[in-house]
Structures are given as structure tokens and as C-alpha cells.
N, CA, C and O atoms as CSV, one atom per row, in Angstrom:
chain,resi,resn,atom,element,x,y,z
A,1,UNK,N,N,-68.482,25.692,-41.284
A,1,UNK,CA,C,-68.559,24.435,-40.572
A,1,UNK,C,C,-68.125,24.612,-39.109
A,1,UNK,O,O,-68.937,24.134,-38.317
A,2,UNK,N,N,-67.024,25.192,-38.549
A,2,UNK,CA,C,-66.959,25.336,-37.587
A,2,UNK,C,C,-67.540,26.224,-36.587
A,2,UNK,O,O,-67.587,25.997,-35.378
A,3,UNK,N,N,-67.998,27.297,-37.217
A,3,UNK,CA,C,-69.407,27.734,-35.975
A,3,UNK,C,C,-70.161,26.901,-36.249
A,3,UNK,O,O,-70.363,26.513,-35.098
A,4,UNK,N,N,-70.773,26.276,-36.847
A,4,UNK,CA,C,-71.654,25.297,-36.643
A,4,UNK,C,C,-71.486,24.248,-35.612
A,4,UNK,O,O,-72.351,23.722,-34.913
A,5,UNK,N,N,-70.192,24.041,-35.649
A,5,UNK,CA,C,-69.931,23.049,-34.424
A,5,UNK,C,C,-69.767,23.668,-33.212
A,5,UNK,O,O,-69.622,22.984,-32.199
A,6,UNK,N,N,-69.769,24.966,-33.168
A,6,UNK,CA,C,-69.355,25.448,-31.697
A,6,UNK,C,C,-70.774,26.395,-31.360
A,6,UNK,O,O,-70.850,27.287,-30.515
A,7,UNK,N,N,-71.664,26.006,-32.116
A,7,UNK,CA,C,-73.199,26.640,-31.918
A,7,UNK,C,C,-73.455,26.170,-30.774
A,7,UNK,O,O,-73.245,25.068,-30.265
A,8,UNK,N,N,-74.058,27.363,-30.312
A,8,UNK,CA,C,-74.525,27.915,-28.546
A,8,UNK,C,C,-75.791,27.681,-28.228
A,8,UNK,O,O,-76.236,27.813,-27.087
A,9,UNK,N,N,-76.631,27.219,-29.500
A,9,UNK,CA,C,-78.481,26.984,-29.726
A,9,UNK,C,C,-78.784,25.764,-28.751
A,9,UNK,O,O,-79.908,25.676,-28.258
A,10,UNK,N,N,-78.128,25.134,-28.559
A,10,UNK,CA,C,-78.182,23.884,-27.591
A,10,UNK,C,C,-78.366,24.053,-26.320
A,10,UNK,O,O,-79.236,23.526,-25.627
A,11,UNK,N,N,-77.175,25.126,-25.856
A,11,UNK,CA,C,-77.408,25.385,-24.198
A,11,UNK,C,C,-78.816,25.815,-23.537
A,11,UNK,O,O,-79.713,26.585,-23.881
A,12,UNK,N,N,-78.611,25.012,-22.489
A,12,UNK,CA,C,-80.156,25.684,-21.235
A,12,UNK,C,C,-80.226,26.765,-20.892
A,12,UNK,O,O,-79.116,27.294,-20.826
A,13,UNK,N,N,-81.051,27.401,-20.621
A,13,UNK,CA,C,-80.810,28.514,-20.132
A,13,UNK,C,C,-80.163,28.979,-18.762
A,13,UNK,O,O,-80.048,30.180,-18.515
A,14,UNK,N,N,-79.675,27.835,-17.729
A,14,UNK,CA,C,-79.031,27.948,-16.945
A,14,UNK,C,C,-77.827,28.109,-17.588
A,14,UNK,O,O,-77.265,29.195,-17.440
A,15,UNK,N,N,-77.180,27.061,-18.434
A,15,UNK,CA,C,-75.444,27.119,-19.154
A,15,UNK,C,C,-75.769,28.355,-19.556
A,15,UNK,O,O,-75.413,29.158,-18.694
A,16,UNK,N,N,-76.268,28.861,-20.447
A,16,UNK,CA,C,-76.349,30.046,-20.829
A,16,UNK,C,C,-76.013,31.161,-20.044
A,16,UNK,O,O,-75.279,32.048,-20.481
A,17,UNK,N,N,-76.685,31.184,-18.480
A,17,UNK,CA,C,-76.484,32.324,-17.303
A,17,UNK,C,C,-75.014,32.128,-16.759
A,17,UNK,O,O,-74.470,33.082,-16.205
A,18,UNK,N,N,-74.388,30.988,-16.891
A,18,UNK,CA,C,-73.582,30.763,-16.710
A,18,UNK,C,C,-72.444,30.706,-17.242
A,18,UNK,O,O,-71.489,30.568,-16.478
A,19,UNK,N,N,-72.196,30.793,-18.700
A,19,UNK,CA,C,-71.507,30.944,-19.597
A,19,UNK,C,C,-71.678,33.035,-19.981
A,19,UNK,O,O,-70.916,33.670,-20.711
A,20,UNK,N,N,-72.717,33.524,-19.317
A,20,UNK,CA,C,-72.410,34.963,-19.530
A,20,UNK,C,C,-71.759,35.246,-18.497
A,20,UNK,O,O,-70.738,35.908,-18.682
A,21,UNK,N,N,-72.103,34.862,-17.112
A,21,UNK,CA,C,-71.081,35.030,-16.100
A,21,UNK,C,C,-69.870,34.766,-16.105
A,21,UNK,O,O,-69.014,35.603,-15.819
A,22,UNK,N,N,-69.630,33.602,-16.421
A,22,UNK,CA,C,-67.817,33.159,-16.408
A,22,UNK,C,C,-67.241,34.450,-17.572
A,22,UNK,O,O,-66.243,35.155,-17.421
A,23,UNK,N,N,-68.001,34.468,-18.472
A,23,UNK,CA,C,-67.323,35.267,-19.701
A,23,UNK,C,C,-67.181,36.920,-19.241
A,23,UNK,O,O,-66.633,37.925,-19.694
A,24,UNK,N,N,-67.867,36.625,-18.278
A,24,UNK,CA,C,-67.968,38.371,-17.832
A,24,UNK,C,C,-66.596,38.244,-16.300
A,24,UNK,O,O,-66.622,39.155,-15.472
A,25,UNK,N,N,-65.924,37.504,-16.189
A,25,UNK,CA,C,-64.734,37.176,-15.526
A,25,UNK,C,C,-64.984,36.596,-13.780
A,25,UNK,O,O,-64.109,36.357,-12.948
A,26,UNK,N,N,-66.257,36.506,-13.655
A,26,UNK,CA,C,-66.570,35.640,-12.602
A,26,UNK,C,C,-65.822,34.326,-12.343
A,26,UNK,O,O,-65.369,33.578,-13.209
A,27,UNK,N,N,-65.786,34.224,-11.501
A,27,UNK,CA,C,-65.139,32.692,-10.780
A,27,UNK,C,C,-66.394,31.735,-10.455
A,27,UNK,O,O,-67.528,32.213,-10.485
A,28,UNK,N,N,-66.199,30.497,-10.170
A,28,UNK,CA,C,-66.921,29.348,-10.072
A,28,UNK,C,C,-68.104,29.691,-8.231
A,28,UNK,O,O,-69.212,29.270,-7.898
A,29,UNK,N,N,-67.179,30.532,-7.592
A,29,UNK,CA,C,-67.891,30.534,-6.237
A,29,UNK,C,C,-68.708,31.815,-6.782
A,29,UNK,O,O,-69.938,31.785,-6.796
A,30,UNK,N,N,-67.909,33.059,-7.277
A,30,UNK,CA,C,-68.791,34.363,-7.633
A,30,UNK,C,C,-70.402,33.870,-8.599
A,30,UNK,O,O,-71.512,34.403,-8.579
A,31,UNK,N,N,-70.018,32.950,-9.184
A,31,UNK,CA,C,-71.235,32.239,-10.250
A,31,UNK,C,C,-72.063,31.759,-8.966
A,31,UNK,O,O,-73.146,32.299,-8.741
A,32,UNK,N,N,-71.541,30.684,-8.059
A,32,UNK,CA,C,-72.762,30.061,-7.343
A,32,UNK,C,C,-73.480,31.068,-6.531
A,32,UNK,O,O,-74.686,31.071,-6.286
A,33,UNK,N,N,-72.345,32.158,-6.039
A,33,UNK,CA,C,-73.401,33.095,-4.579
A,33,UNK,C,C,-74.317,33.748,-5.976
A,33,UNK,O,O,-75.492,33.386,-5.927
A,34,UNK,N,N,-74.062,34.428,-6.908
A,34,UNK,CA,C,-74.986,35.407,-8.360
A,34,UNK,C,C,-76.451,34.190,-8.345
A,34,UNK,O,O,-77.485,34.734,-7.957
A,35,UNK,N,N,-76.594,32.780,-8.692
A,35,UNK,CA,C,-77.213,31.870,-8.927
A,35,UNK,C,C,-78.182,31.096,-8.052
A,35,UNK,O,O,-79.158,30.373,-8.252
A,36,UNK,N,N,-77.412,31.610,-6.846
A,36,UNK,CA,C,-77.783,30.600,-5.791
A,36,UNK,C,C,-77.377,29.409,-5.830
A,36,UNK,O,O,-78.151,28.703,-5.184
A,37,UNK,N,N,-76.184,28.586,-6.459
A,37,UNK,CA,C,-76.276,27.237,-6.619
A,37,UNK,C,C,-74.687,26.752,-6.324
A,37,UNK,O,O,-73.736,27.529,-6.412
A,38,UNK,N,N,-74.599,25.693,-6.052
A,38,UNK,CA,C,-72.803,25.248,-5.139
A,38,UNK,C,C,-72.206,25.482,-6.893
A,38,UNK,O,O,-72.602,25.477,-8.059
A,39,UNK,N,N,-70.877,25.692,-5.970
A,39,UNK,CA,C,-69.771,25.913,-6.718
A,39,UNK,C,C,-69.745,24.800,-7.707
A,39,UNK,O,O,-69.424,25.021,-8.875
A,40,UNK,N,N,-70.187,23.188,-7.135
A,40,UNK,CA,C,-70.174,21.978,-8.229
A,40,UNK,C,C,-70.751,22.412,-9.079
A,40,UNK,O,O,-70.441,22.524,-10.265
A,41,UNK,N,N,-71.802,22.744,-8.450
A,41,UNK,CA,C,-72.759,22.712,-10.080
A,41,UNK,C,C,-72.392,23.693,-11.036
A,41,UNK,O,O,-72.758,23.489,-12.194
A,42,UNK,N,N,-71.981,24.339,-10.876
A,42,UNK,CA,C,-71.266,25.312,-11.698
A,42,UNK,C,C,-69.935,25.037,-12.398
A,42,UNK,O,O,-69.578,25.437,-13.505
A,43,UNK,N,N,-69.183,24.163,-11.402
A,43,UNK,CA,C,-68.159,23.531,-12.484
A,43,UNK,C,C,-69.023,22.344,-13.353
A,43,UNK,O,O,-68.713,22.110,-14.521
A,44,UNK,N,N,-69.815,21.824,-12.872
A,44,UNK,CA,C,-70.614,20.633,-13.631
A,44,UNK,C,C,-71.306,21.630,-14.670
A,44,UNK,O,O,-71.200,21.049,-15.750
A,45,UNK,N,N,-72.033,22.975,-14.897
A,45,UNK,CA,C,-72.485,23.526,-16.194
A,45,UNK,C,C,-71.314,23.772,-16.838
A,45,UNK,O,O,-71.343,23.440,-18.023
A,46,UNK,N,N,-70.113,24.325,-16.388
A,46,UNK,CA,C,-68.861,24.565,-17.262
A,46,UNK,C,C,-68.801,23.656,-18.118
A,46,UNK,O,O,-69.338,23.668,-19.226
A,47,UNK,N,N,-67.882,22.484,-17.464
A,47,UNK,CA,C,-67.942,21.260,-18.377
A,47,UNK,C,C,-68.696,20.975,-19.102
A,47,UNK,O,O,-68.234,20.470,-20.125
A,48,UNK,N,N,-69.657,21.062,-19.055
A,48,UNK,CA,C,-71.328,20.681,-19.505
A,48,UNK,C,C,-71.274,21.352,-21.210
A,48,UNK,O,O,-71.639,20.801,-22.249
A,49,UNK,N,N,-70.725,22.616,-21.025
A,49,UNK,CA,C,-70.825,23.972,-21.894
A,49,UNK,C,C,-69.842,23.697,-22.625
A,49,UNK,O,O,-70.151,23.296,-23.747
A,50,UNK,N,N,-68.384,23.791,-22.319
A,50,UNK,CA,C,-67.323,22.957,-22.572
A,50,UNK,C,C,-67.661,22.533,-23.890
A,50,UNK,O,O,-67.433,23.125,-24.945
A,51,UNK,N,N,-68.436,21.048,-23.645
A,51,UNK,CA,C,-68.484,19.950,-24.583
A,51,UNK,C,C,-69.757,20.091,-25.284
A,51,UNK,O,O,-70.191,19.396,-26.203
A,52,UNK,N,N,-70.035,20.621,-24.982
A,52,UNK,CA,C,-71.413,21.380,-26.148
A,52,UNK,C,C,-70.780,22.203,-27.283
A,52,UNK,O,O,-71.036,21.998,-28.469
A,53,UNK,N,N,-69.884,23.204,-26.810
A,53,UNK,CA,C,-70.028,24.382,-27.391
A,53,UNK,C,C,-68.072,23.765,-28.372
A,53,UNK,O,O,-67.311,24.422,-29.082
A,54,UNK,N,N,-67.992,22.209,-27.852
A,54,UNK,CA,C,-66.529,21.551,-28.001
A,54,UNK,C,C,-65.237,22.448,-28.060
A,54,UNK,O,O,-64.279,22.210,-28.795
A,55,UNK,N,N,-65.340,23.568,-27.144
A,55,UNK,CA,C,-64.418,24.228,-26.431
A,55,UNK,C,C,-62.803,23.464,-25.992
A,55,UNK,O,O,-62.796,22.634,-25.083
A,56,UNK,N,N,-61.930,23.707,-26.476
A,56,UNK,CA,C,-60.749,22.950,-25.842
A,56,UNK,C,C,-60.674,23.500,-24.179
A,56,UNK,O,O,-60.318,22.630,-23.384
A,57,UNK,N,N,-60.864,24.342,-23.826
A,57,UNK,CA,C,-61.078,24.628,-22.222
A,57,UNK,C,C,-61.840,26.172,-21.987
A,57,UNK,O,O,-62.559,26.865,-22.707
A,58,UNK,N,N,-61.358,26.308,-20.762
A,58,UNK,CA,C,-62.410,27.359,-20.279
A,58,UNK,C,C,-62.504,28.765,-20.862
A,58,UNK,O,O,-63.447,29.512,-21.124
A,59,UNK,N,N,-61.004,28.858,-20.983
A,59,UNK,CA,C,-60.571,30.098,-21.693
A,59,UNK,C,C,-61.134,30.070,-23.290
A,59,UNK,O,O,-61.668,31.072,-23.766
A,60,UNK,N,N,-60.982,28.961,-23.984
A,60,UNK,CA,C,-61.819,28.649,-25.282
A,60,UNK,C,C,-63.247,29.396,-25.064
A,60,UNK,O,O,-63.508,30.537,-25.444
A,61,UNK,N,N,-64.193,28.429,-24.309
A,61,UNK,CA,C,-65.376,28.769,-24.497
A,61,UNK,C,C,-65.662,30.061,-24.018
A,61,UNK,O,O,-66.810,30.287,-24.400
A,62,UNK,N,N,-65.232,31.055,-23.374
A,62,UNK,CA,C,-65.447,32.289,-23.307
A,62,UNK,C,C,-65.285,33.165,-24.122
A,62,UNK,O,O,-65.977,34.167,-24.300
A,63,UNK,N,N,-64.087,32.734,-24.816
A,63,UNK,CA,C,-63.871,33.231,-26.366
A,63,UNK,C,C,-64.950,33.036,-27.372
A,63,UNK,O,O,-64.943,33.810,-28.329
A,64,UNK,N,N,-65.899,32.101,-27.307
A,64,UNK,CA,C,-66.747,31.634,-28.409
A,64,UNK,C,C,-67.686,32.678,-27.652
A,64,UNK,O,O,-68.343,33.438,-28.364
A,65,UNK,N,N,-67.806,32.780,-26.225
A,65,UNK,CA,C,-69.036,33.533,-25.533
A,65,UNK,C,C,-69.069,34.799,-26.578
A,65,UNK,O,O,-70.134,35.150,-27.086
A,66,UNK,N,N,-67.974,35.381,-26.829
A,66,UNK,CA,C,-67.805,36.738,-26.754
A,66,UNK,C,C,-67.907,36.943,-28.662
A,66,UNK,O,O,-68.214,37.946,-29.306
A,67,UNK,N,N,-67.482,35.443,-29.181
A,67,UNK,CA,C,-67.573,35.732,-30.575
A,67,UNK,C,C,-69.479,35.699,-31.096
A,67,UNK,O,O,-70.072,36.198,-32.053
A,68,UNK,N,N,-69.960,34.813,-29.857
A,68,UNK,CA,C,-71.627,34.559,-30.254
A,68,UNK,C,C,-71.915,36.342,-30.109
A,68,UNK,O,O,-72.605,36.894,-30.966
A,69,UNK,N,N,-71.297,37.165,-28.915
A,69,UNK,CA,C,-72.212,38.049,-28.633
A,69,UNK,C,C,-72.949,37.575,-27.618
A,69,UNK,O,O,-74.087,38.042,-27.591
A,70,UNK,N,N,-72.636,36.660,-26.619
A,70,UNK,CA,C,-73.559,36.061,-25.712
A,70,UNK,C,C,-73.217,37.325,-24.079
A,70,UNK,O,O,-74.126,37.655,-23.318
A,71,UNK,N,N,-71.828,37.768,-23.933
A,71,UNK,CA,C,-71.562,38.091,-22.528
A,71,UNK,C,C,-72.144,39.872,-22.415
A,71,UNK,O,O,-71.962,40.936,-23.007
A,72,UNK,N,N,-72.798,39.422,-21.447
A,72,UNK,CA,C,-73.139,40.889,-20.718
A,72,UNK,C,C,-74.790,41.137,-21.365
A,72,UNK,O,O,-75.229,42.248,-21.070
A,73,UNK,N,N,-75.496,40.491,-21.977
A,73,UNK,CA,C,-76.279,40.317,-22.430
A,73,UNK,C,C,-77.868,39.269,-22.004
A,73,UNK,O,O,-78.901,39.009,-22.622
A,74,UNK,N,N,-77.348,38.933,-20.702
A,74,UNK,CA,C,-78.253,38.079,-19.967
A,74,UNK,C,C,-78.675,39.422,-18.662
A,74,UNK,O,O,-77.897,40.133,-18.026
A,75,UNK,N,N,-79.792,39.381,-18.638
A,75,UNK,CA,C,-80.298,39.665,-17.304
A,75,UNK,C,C,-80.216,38.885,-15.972
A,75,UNK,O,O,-81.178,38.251,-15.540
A,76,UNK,N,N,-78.862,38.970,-15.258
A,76,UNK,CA,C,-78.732,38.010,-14.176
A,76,UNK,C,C,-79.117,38.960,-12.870
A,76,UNK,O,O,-78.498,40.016,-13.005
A,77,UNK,N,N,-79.875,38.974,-11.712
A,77,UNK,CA,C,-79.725,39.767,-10.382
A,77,UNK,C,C,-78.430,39.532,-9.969
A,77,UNK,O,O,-77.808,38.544,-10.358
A,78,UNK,N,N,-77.876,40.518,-9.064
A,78,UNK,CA,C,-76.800,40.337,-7.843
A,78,UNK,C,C,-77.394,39.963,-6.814
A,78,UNK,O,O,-78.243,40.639,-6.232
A,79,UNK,N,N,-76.981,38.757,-6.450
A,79,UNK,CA,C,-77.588,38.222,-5.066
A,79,UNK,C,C,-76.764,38.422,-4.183
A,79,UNK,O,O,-75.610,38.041,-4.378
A,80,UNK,N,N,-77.129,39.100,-2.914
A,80,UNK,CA,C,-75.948,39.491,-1.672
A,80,UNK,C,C,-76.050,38.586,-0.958
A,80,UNK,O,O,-77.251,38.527,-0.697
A,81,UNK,N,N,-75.291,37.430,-0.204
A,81,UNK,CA,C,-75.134,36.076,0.639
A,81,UNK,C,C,-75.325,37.160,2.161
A,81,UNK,O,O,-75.064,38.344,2.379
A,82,UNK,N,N,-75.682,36.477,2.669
A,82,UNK,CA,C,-75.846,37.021,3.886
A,82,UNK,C,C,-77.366,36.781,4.740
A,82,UNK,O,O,-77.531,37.273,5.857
């Protein structure tokens, strides 16, 4: 019952890029320059992921990242800002 409730089948495939990043120890700004996208929105997929995946916090849902088998497992580019 409880992986069932903390099933990852729901997320977009953005939460998804984003939930392998944070889990891979990225920060909220390292996620937006990788993504291209502001730091909000990236705390707005956290949260987002959070309550999907009903994570008690951030450190939670990275833990579930790592119990799915989800981190390091996305094909993300390194985008260089500049």
C-alpha cells in the first residue's frame, strides 16, 4: 500500500527531469541553468512532486527517487549559461 501511494507513474516528464536532478544533489538554481527554466519553477515542480509522490519534504522525496531507481537515469544535457 504504501508504494502505491508514493508511485512516481503520475509525474510529467518535466517533474521527472527534475526530481532526477535534485536527487542527483543539484540545487534549485543548478536545476534552472541544466533546464533552462527560473529557479520558481523549479521550486513550483518540487512542491508539485512533493505532493504527488506525498513526500513529507525534500529530503523524503529523493529518498523515494532513489528507492524507484529514478536518479541518474534520465538523459538531461549540461547547459553552459553564458
Amino acid at each position: 500500500m504504501e508504494e502505491r501511494a508514493h508511485s512516481y507513474d503520475h509525474l510529467t516528464p518535466r517533474e521527472l527531469q527534475v526530481l532526477d536532478l535534485a536527487a542527483g544533489g543539484f540545487c534549485a538554481k543548478e536545476i534552472a541553468r541544466r533546464l533552462e527554466i527560473s529557479p520558481k519553477t523549479v521550486d513550483r515542480h518540487v512542491e508539485n512532486i512533493r505532493l504527488k509522490l506525498r513526500a513529507r519534504n525534500r529530503a523524503h522525496m529523493i529518498q523515494l527517487a532513489f528507492r524507484f531507481g529514478l536518479q541518474g537515469h534520465l538523459d538531461i544535457p549540461f547547459i553552459i549559461a553564458g
